Short mmCIF file of C-alpha atoms and ligand atoms in Angstrom, two decimals:
data_model
loop_
_atom_site.label_atom_id
_atom_site.label_comp_id
_atom_site.label_asym_id
_atom_site.label_seq_id
_atom_site.Cartn_x
_atom_site.Cartn_y
_atom_site.Cartn_z
CA MET M 734 13.54 19.94 -4.02
CA PRO M 735 15.66 22.48 -2.14
CA LEU M 736 14.83 23.32 1.46
CA SER M 737 13.18 26.68 2.02
CA ARG M 738 15.08 29.36 3.94
CA ARG M 739 12.91 28.62 6.93
CA ASP M 740 13.77 24.94 6.77
CA LEU M 741 17.46 25.75 6.58
CA PHE M 742 17.17 28.12 9.49
CA ARG M 743 15.47 25.46 11.50
CA THR M 744 17.87 22.64 10.74
CA ALA M 745 21.12 24.67 10.66
CA PRO M 746 21.87 24.43 14.40
CA ALA M 747 21.28 20.67 14.37
CA ALA M 748 23.57 20.27 11.37
CA ALA M 749 26.23 22.44 12.98
CA LEU M 750 26.07 20.43 16.19
CA ALA M 751 26.35 17.20 14.27
CA ALA M 752 29.42 18.63 12.50
CA GLY M 753 31.00 19.23 15.92
CA LEU M 754 30.98 23.02 15.77
CA HIS M 755 31.22 25.16 18.88
CA PRO M 756 27.72 25.47 20.41
CA ARG M 757 27.77 29.25 19.93
CA LEU M 758 28.37 28.86 16.22
CA ALA M 759 25.72 26.19 16.25
CA SER M 760 23.02 28.45 17.67
CA PRO M 761 21.27 30.92 15.44
CA ALA M 762 20.94 34.57 16.47
CA ARG M 763 17.40 33.90 17.61
CA ALA M 764 16.44 30.92 19.71
CA GLU M 765 15.23 27.95 17.70
CA PRO M 766 11.49 28.50 17.43
CA LEU M 767 10.55 24.88 18.07
CA VAL M 768 11.42 22.37 20.79
CA VAL M 769 13.38 19.46 19.34
CA ARG M 770 11.90 16.12 20.44
CA VAL M 771 13.72 14.09 17.76
CA ARG M 772 16.23 15.65 15.32
CA GLU M 773 16.03 13.11 12.50
CA PRO M 774 13.43 12.37 11.33
CA ARG M 775 12.24 15.71 12.62
CA ASN M 776 9.82 15.91 15.52
CA LEU M 777 9.64 19.57 16.49
CA GLU M 778 7.18 20.90 19.03
CA THR M 779 5.58 24.32 19.44
CA PRO M 780 6.45 25.80 22.85
CA LEU M 781 3.48 26.48 25.15
CA SER M 782 4.05 30.24 24.78
CA ASP M 783 3.53 29.99 20.99
CA LEU M 784 0.59 27.60 20.94
CA PHE M 785 -1.76 28.44 18.05
CA SER M 786 0.59 31.09 16.69
CA THR M 787 -0.29 32.02 13.10
CA ASP M 788 3.45 32.08 12.30
CA THR M 789 4.09 29.05 10.11
CA GLY M 790 7.67 28.83 11.45
CA LYS M 791 6.21 28.02 14.88
CA PHE M 792 3.96 25.20 13.66
CA TYR M 793 4.99 21.76 15.00
CA VAL M 794 6.61 19.29 12.60
CA ARG M 795 6.11 15.55 12.75
CA ASP M 796 8.02 13.42 10.23
CA HIS M 797 8.40 9.63 10.19
CA PHE M 798 11.16 9.59 7.59
CA SER M 799 13.72 11.96 6.07
CA LEU M 800 12.34 14.63 3.76
CA PRO M 801 11.58 13.12 0.36
CA ASP M 802 13.00 14.49 -2.88
CA VAL M 803 10.12 15.92 -4.84
CA ASP M 804 10.99 17.47 -8.21
CA LEU M 805 8.65 20.42 -8.60
CA LYS M 806 9.17 20.56 -12.38
CA THR M 807 7.95 17.05 -13.03
CA PHE M 808 5.61 16.70 -10.04
CA LYS M 809 2.23 15.10 -10.68
CA LEU M 810 -0.44 13.82 -8.33
CA THR M 811 -1.85 10.52 -9.58
CA VAL M 812 -5.32 9.21 -8.81
CA GLU M 813 -5.64 5.47 -9.36
CA GLY M 814 -7.54 2.35 -8.42
CA HIS M 815 -11.30 1.95 -8.19
CA VAL M 816 -12.08 4.89 -10.50
CA GLU M 817 -13.39 5.34 -14.07
CA ASN M 818 -10.78 7.97 -14.97
CA GLU M 819 -7.25 7.58 -13.70
CA LEU M 820 -5.72 11.04 -13.37
CA GLU M 821 -2.32 12.68 -13.46
CA LEU M 822 -2.61 16.23 -12.19
CA THR M 823 0.01 18.96 -12.07
CA LEU M 824 -0.13 21.61 -9.39
CA ASP M 825 -1.56 24.01 -11.99
CA ASP M 826 -4.28 21.51 -12.94
CA LEU M 827 -5.30 21.36 -9.28
CA LYS M 828 -5.20 25.13 -8.82
CA LYS M 829 -7.48 25.51 -11.85
CA MET M 830 -10.07 23.34 -10.09
CA GLY M 831 -10.73 26.20 -7.67
CA ALA M 832 -9.24 27.08 -4.32
CA VAL M 833 -10.79 27.24 -0.89
CA THR M 834 -9.12 28.44 2.31
CA ARG M 835 -10.12 26.99 5.66
CA GLU M 836 -8.80 27.45 9.19
CA ILE M 837 -8.34 24.01 10.66
CA VAL M 838 -6.58 22.55 13.71
CA LEU M 839 -4.01 19.81 13.22
CA GLU M 840 -3.13 17.79 16.32
CA CYS M 841 -0.79 14.82 16.48
CA ALA M 842 -2.53 11.77 17.95
CA GLY M 843 0.44 11.46 20.33
CA ASN M 844 0.21 15.05 21.61
CA GLY M 845 0.63 15.02 25.42
CA ARG M 846 2.44 11.66 25.45
CA VAL M 847 5.11 12.92 27.86
CA PHE M 848 2.42 13.07 30.57
CA LEU M 849 1.62 9.33 30.38
CA VAL M 850 2.54 7.30 33.46
CA PRO M 851 4.34 4.94 33.10
CA PRO M 852 6.19 6.38 30.09
CA VAL M 853 5.44 4.84 26.69
CA ARG M 854 7.39 4.63 23.45
CA GLY M 855 7.03 7.28 20.77
CA ALA M 856 7.91 10.97 20.50
CA GLN M 857 7.65 12.55 23.95
CA TRP M 858 5.38 15.46 23.07
CA GLY M 859 4.26 17.97 25.68
CA HIS M 860 1.15 19.97 24.78
CA GLY M 861 2.64 21.49 21.62
CA ALA M 862 2.11 18.93 18.84
CA VAL M 863 -0.90 20.96 17.78
CA GLY M 864 -1.50 24.06 15.69
CA GLN M 865 -4.02 25.82 13.54
CA ALA M 866 -3.41 27.23 10.09
CA LYS M 867 -5.27 28.60 7.11
CA TRP M 868 -5.01 25.81 4.57
CA THR M 869 -5.59 26.58 0.89
CA GLY M 870 -6.37 23.87 -1.62
CA VAL M 871 -9.06 22.07 -3.55
CA PRO M 872 -11.57 19.80 -1.80
CA LEU M 873 -10.49 16.17 -2.24
CA GLY M 874 -14.12 15.49 -3.21
CA ALA M 875 -13.68 17.59 -6.37
CA VAL M 876 -10.63 15.56 -7.37
CA LEU M 877 -12.51 12.30 -6.74
CA GLU M 878 -15.46 13.59 -8.76
CA ARG M 879 -13.17 14.17 -11.72
CA ALA M 880 -11.75 10.66 -11.30
CA LYS M 881 -15.29 9.22 -11.10
CA VAL M 882 -15.09 6.80 -8.21
CA LYS M 883 -16.74 3.48 -9.13
CA ALA M 884 -19.60 2.04 -7.12
CA GLY M 885 -18.52 -0.12 -4.20
CA ALA M 886 -15.45 1.94 -3.30
CA GLY M 887 -13.80 1.41 0.07
CA ASP M 888 -11.08 3.66 1.49
CA VAL M 889 -9.28 6.46 -0.30
CA VAL M 890 -5.58 5.93 0.39
CA LEU M 891 -3.48 9.07 0.56
CA ILE M 892 0.19 8.28 -0.11
CA GLY M 893 3.18 10.49 0.69
CA ALA M 894 6.44 10.56 -1.27
CA ASP M 895 8.48 9.85 1.88
CA LYS M 896 9.58 6.30 2.43
CA GLY M 897 11.52 4.09 4.81
CA ALA M 898 11.69 0.88 6.79
CA ILE M 899 10.87 0.67 10.49
CA ALA M 900 12.39 -2.18 12.49
CA ASP M 901 9.96 -2.53 15.38
CA PRO M 902 7.18 -3.35 14.73
CA ALA M 903 8.63 -4.14 11.32
CA THR M 904 7.23 -2.64 8.15
CA PRO M 905 7.13 -4.88 5.05
CA GLY M 906 10.45 -3.45 3.86
CA ALA M 907 10.61 0.22 2.89
CA ILE M 908 7.10 1.65 2.67
CA ASN M 909 5.66 5.08 2.03
CA PHE M 910 3.80 6.97 4.72
CA ASP M 911 0.13 6.56 3.88
CA ARG M 912 -3.37 6.76 5.33
CA GLY M 913 -6.70 5.44 4.11
CA ILE M 914 -9.82 7.41 4.90
CA PRO M 915 -13.41 6.32 4.26
CA LEU M 916 -14.96 7.74 1.06
CA ALA M 917 -17.57 9.62 3.12
CA LYS M 918 -14.84 11.57 4.98
CA ALA M 919 -12.89 12.06 1.75
CA LYS M 920 -15.93 13.82 0.25
CA LYS M 921 -16.51 16.19 3.21
CA ASP M 922 -15.70 19.80 2.42
CA GLU M 923 -13.13 19.95 5.27
CA THR M 924 -10.98 17.38 3.47
CA LEU M 925 -8.54 19.18 1.18
CA VAL M 926 -5.61 18.67 -1.13
CA ALA M 927 -3.68 21.74 0.03
CA TRP M 928 -0.81 23.73 -1.47
CA GLY M 929 -1.07 26.81 0.76
CA MET M 930 -0.53 27.44 4.47
CA ASN M 931 -1.27 30.76 6.14
CA GLU M 932 -1.63 32.50 2.80
CA ALA M 933 1.81 31.45 1.54
CA PRO M 934 3.01 28.40 -0.39
CA LEU M 935 3.11 25.27 1.77
CA PRO M 936 6.67 24.92 3.17
CA VAL M 937 8.62 21.70 2.58
CA SER M 938 8.39 20.84 6.30
CA HIS M 939 4.63 20.81 6.04
CA GLY M 940 4.42 18.76 2.86
CA ALA M 941 5.16 20.89 -0.22
CA PRO M 942 4.07 20.83 -2.90
CA LEU M 943 0.86 19.12 -1.71
CA ARG M 944 -0.60 17.70 1.48
CA ALA M 945 -3.91 16.35 2.59
CA ILE M 946 -5.89 18.11 5.30
CA VAL M 947 -8.55 15.95 6.92
CA GLY M 948 -10.37 18.49 9.08
CA GLY M 949 -11.26 17.35 12.59
CA TRP M 950 -9.07 14.25 12.43
CA TYR M 951 -5.74 13.66 14.10
CA GLY M 952 -2.63 14.64 12.14
CA MET M 953 -1.69 11.19 10.82
CA ALA M 954 -4.44 11.47 8.17
CA ALA M 955 -3.05 14.78 6.86
CA VAL M 956 -0.55 13.12 4.54
CA LYS M 957 2.31 15.41 3.51
CA TRP M 958 4.18 15.30 0.17
CA LEU M 959 0.97 13.76 -1.19
CA SER M 960 1.85 12.09 -4.48
CA ARG M 961 -0.62 9.25 -5.05
CA ILE M 962 -4.27 8.73 -4.24
CA VAL M 963 -5.42 5.13 -4.55
CA VAL M 964 -9.12 4.37 -4.28
CA LEU M 965 -9.57 0.82 -2.96
CA ASP M 966 -12.58 -1.47 -3.24
CA ARG M 967 -12.14 -2.34 0.44
CA PRO M 968 -10.98 -0.78 3.72
CA HIS M 969 -7.26 -0.03 3.91
CA ILE M 970 -5.66 -2.30 6.49
CA GLY M 971 -2.27 -0.61 6.18
CA TYR M 972 0.62 -0.28 8.61
CA TRP M 973 -0.24 3.31 9.59
CA GLN M 974 -3.74 2.48 10.76
CA THR M 975 -3.35 -0.95 12.35
CA ILE M 976 0.08 -1.54 13.85
CA ASP M 977 0.52 2.23 14.21
CA TYR M 978 -2.13 4.93 14.81
CA SER M 979 -4.85 2.62 16.05
CA TYR M 980 -6.57 2.04 19.39
CA TRP M 981 -8.61 -0.70 21.03
CA GLU M 982 -12.36 -0.50 20.82
CA ARG M 983 -14.53 -3.11 22.53
CA THR M 984 -17.51 -4.57 20.69
CA LYS M 985 -20.74 -4.64 22.70
CA GLU M 986 -19.81 -8.19 23.69
CA GLY M 987 -16.49 -6.86 25.05
CA VAL M 988 -14.26 -8.22 22.27
CA PRO M 989 -11.29 -5.84 21.73
CA GLN M 990 -10.63 -4.77 18.14
CA LEU M 991 -8.05 -2.43 16.65
CA VAL M 992 -9.65 0.64 15.08
CA PRO M 993 -7.82 3.35 13.09
CA LEU M 994 -7.53 6.65 14.96
CA ALA M 995 -9.78 9.28 13.48
CA ALA M 996 -11.51 12.28 15.12
CA ILE M 997 -9.68 14.63 17.46
CA GLN M 998 -11.10 14.42 21.00
CA PRO M 999 -12.03 17.53 23.04
CA LYS M 1000 -9.19 19.19 24.91
CA ALA M 1001 -8.48 22.36 26.86
CA VAL M 1002 -4.87 23.41 27.45
CA VAL M 1003 -3.78 26.03 29.98
CA THR M 1004 -1.17 28.42 28.55
CA ASN M 1005 -1.17 30.78 31.56
CA PRO M 1006 -0.16 30.26 34.36
CA VAL M 1007 2.67 28.02 33.19
CA PRO M 1008 3.60 24.82 35.08
CA GLY M 1009 5.76 25.61 38.11
CA ALA M 1010 4.62 29.25 38.34
CA VAL M 1011 4.64 30.91 41.75
CA LEU M 1012 1.54 33.05 42.37
CA LYS M 1013 0.74 35.54 45.13
CA ALA M 1014 -1.83 34.30 47.62
CA GLY M 1015 -5.14 36.14 47.85
CA GLU M 1016 -4.65 38.04 44.58
CA LYS M 1017 -6.73 37.67 41.45
CA HIS M 1018 -4.91 35.76 38.68
CA ALA M 1019 -5.87 35.06 35.11
CA ILE M 1020 -6.16 31.53 33.78
CA GLU M 1021 -6.01 31.36 29.98
CA GLY M 1022 -5.78 28.79 27.29
CA PHE M 1023 -7.17 27.22 24.15
CA ALA M 1024 -9.73 24.50 23.55
CA TRP M 1025 -10.69 22.46 20.49
CA ALA M 1026 -12.86 19.43 19.79
CA GLY M 1027 -12.15 18.03 16.32
CA GLU M 1028 -15.28 17.79 14.17
CA ASN M 1029 -17.37 19.42 16.92
CA ALA M 1030 -17.49 22.89 18.46
CA VAL M 1031 -16.45 23.42 22.08
CA ALA M 1032 -19.55 24.03 24.19
CA LYS M 1033 -17.84 24.92 27.47
CA VAL M 1034 -14.54 25.03 29.32
CA GLU M 1035 -14.37 24.71 33.09
CA VAL M 1036 -11.48 25.16 35.51
CA SER M 1037 -10.80 23.64 38.90
CA ALA M 1038 -8.27 24.86 41.47
CA ASP M 1039 -8.94 22.02 43.92
CA GLY M 1040 -7.93 18.99 41.89
CA GLY M 1041 -11.37 18.48 40.34
CA LYS M 1042 -13.67 18.70 43.40
CA THR M 1043 -15.33 21.91 42.20
CA TRP M 1044 -15.46 23.48 38.76
CA ALA M 1045 -16.07 27.05 37.55
CA ALA M 1046 -17.06 28.00 34.00
CA ALA M 1047 -14.47 29.89 31.95
CA VAL M 1048 -15.42 32.59 29.43
CA LEU M 1049 -15.16 30.94 26.04
CA GLU M 1050 -14.66 32.78 22.74
CA LYS M 1051 -17.09 31.75 19.98
CA SER M 1052 -16.18 28.18 19.02
CA GLU M 1053 -16.63 26.48 15.65
CA PRO M 1054 -16.00 22.90 14.55
CA LEU M 1055 -12.44 22.19 13.29
CA LYS M 1056 -11.02 25.29 15.01
CA ALA M 1057 -9.51 26.19 18.37
CA ALA M 1058 -11.09 28.82 20.63
CA ARG M 1059 -9.53 30.93 23.38
CA TRP M 1060 -10.91 30.83 26.92
CA ARG M 1061 -10.25 32.77 30.07
CA ALA M 1062 -11.08 32.63 33.78
CA THR M 1063 -9.81 34.22 37.00
CA PHE M 1064 -9.11 32.85 40.45
CA ALA M 1065 -7.74 34.07 43.78
CA PRO M 1066 -6.03 31.04 45.32
CA ALA M 1067 -5.03 30.60 48.96
CA ALA M 1068 -1.41 29.78 49.90
CA GLY M 1069 -0.14 26.27 49.27
CA PRO M 1070 0.64 23.91 46.43
CA LEU M 1071 -2.11 23.80 43.84
CA LYS M 1072 -3.15 21.60 40.96
CA LEU M 1073 -5.00 23.56 38.34
CA LEU M 1074 -7.23 21.67 35.90
CA ALA M 1075 -9.14 22.73 32.81
CA ARG M 1076 -11.61 20.59 30.89
CA ALA M 1077 -13.48 21.06 27.63
CA THR M 1078 -16.89 19.69 26.70
CA ASP M 1079 -17.99 19.62 23.08
CA ASP M 1080 -21.42 20.41 21.68
CA LYS M 1081 -22.27 16.69 21.56
CA GLY M 1082 -21.73 16.43 25.32
CA ASN M 1083 -18.33 14.70 25.22
CA THR M 1084 -16.11 15.77 28.13
CA GLN M 1085 -12.44 15.10 28.70
CA PRO M 1086 -11.96 11.97 30.82
CA GLU M 1087 -10.45 12.30 34.28
CA LYS M 1088 -8.29 9.19 33.92
CA ARG M 1089 -6.24 7.72 31.12
CA ASP M 1090 -7.88 4.82 29.25
CA PRO M 1091 -5.15 2.26 28.39
CA ASP M 1092 -7.24 1.02 25.43
CA ARG M 1093 -6.08 4.17 23.67
CA ARG M 1094 -2.53 2.71 23.55
CA THR M 1095 -0.10 5.63 23.08
CA TYR M 1096 -2.56 8.01 21.37
CA MET M 1097 -5.66 10.20 21.84
CA ILE M 1098 -4.33 11.71 25.04
CA ASN M 1099 -7.02 14.04 26.40
CA HIS M 1100 -7.44 13.00 30.03
CA LEU M 1101 -7.00 15.81 32.58
CA ILE M 1102 -3.40 16.89 33.10
CA PRO M 1103 -2.86 19.19 36.09
CA VAL M 1104 -0.79 22.38 36.00
CA GLU M 1105 1.18 22.31 39.24
CA LEU M 1106 1.60 25.73 40.87
CA THR M 1107 2.83 27.22 44.12
CA VAL M 1108 0.81 29.93 45.82
CA LYS M 1109 2.60 32.05 48.48
N1 MTE U 1997 4.01 11.93 4.21
C1 MTE U 1997 3.87 12.11 5.51
N2 MTE U 1997 2.77 12.71 5.97
C2 MTE U 1997 2.58 12.93 7.28
C3 MTE U 1997 3.53 12.48 8.22
C4 MTE U 1997 4.70 11.84 7.73
O1 MTE U 1997 5.60 11.45 8.47
N3 MTE U 1997 4.83 11.68 6.37
N4 MTE U 1997 3.27 12.65 9.57
C5 MTE U 1997 1.84 12.76 9.93
C6 MTE U 1997 1.61 13.10 11.31
S1 MTE U 1997 1.68 11.83 12.42
C7 MTE U 1997 1.23 14.36 11.70
S2 MTE U 1997 0.82 14.68 13.30
C8 MTE U 1997 1.17 15.47 10.72
C9 MTE U 1997 2.07 16.61 11.13
O2 MTE U 1997 2.00 17.65 10.22
P1 MTE U 1997 3.02 18.87 10.31
O3 MTE U 1997 4.41 18.29 10.32
O4 MTE U 1997 2.74 19.75 9.17
O5 MTE U 1997 2.73 19.56 11.63
O6 MTE U 1997 1.57 15.06 9.43
C10 MTE U 1997 1.15 13.78 9.05
N5 MTE U 1997 1.46 13.56 7.67
MO1 MO U 1998 1.05 12.61 14.47
#
């Protein structure tokens, strides 16, 4: 499948650089809209100034392998495994099943990894491996209904067309990117097989022709270039939810077990002032940002200008599950260095932790990260 114009625009400077062109020829007229964390496979981050932009070209990209070749003319989504009716569906078949459009946040489970001390392996994301889009597609539940899932089903495995081998920790040869989700989550109305993004066809970068959207869950479940759905009669103990994209949970007896990452944890990010900003002492300044909490709504956002000793409530826009909400506060700081904190609490009472929990391995990074400022 050919790259879209937007994809070409985005990768052109990288290609030109690789070809040894003069840097000026290598740069497009406009600045590259995304921050390059890894060029190939592409790991492209939304800059803080564009966080939650509705411009699809500013939406972060996280690929594990090179873009797969998907032939649009012959493309079919297959549904196999523990079902009465195995299916082969064209894009048109899916579109005929009815379309819904939902605004849903996608956040990479490694978002914020650059702030971990000591540094850990993996893409060094700042705050920008997150975005929100209007996703259009058919609920996965409707597809599973047509396939008639048999009694005793386990996970629904969503399989992408992209494929490769990873050396460390080693994959069993070349494998596809995949993710199993429990049947109950697969049947929720926020779980979609999507072909549209922000009221336009899904771009190749974001999984065209089809991707999964698993609302409220970290990005790894939102399988792009979705080409096979396999219903298992057991949980999926695959690479991408054990060796990768898992965390340690302790049983009540304290026995650590690996658990697949799932729901997005509450988080507030400050977009203004930016890290390193110099503010005038004694004047009133705005503090602004976004907050989201996965499957839950955000109940409150608080800010602290004294490193967490005291907190003041921010004004929070109406918040809904699956979506991000804006928030705003003001402060008039005294001269000196300052560490600004913001924290979100969801409507189930979950608050962002102060300290990093190492059981989370290199994922689920929502402990408090200060914005360091100077006030003069
Ligand atoms: N097939 C496939 N699906 C994938 C991935 C991938 O590498 N291959 N990356 C996942 C991860 S880790 C994230 S965070 C999201 C990123 O989606 P985006 O690139 O549209 O922002 O896609 C997910 N789906
Ligand atoms: Mo991710």
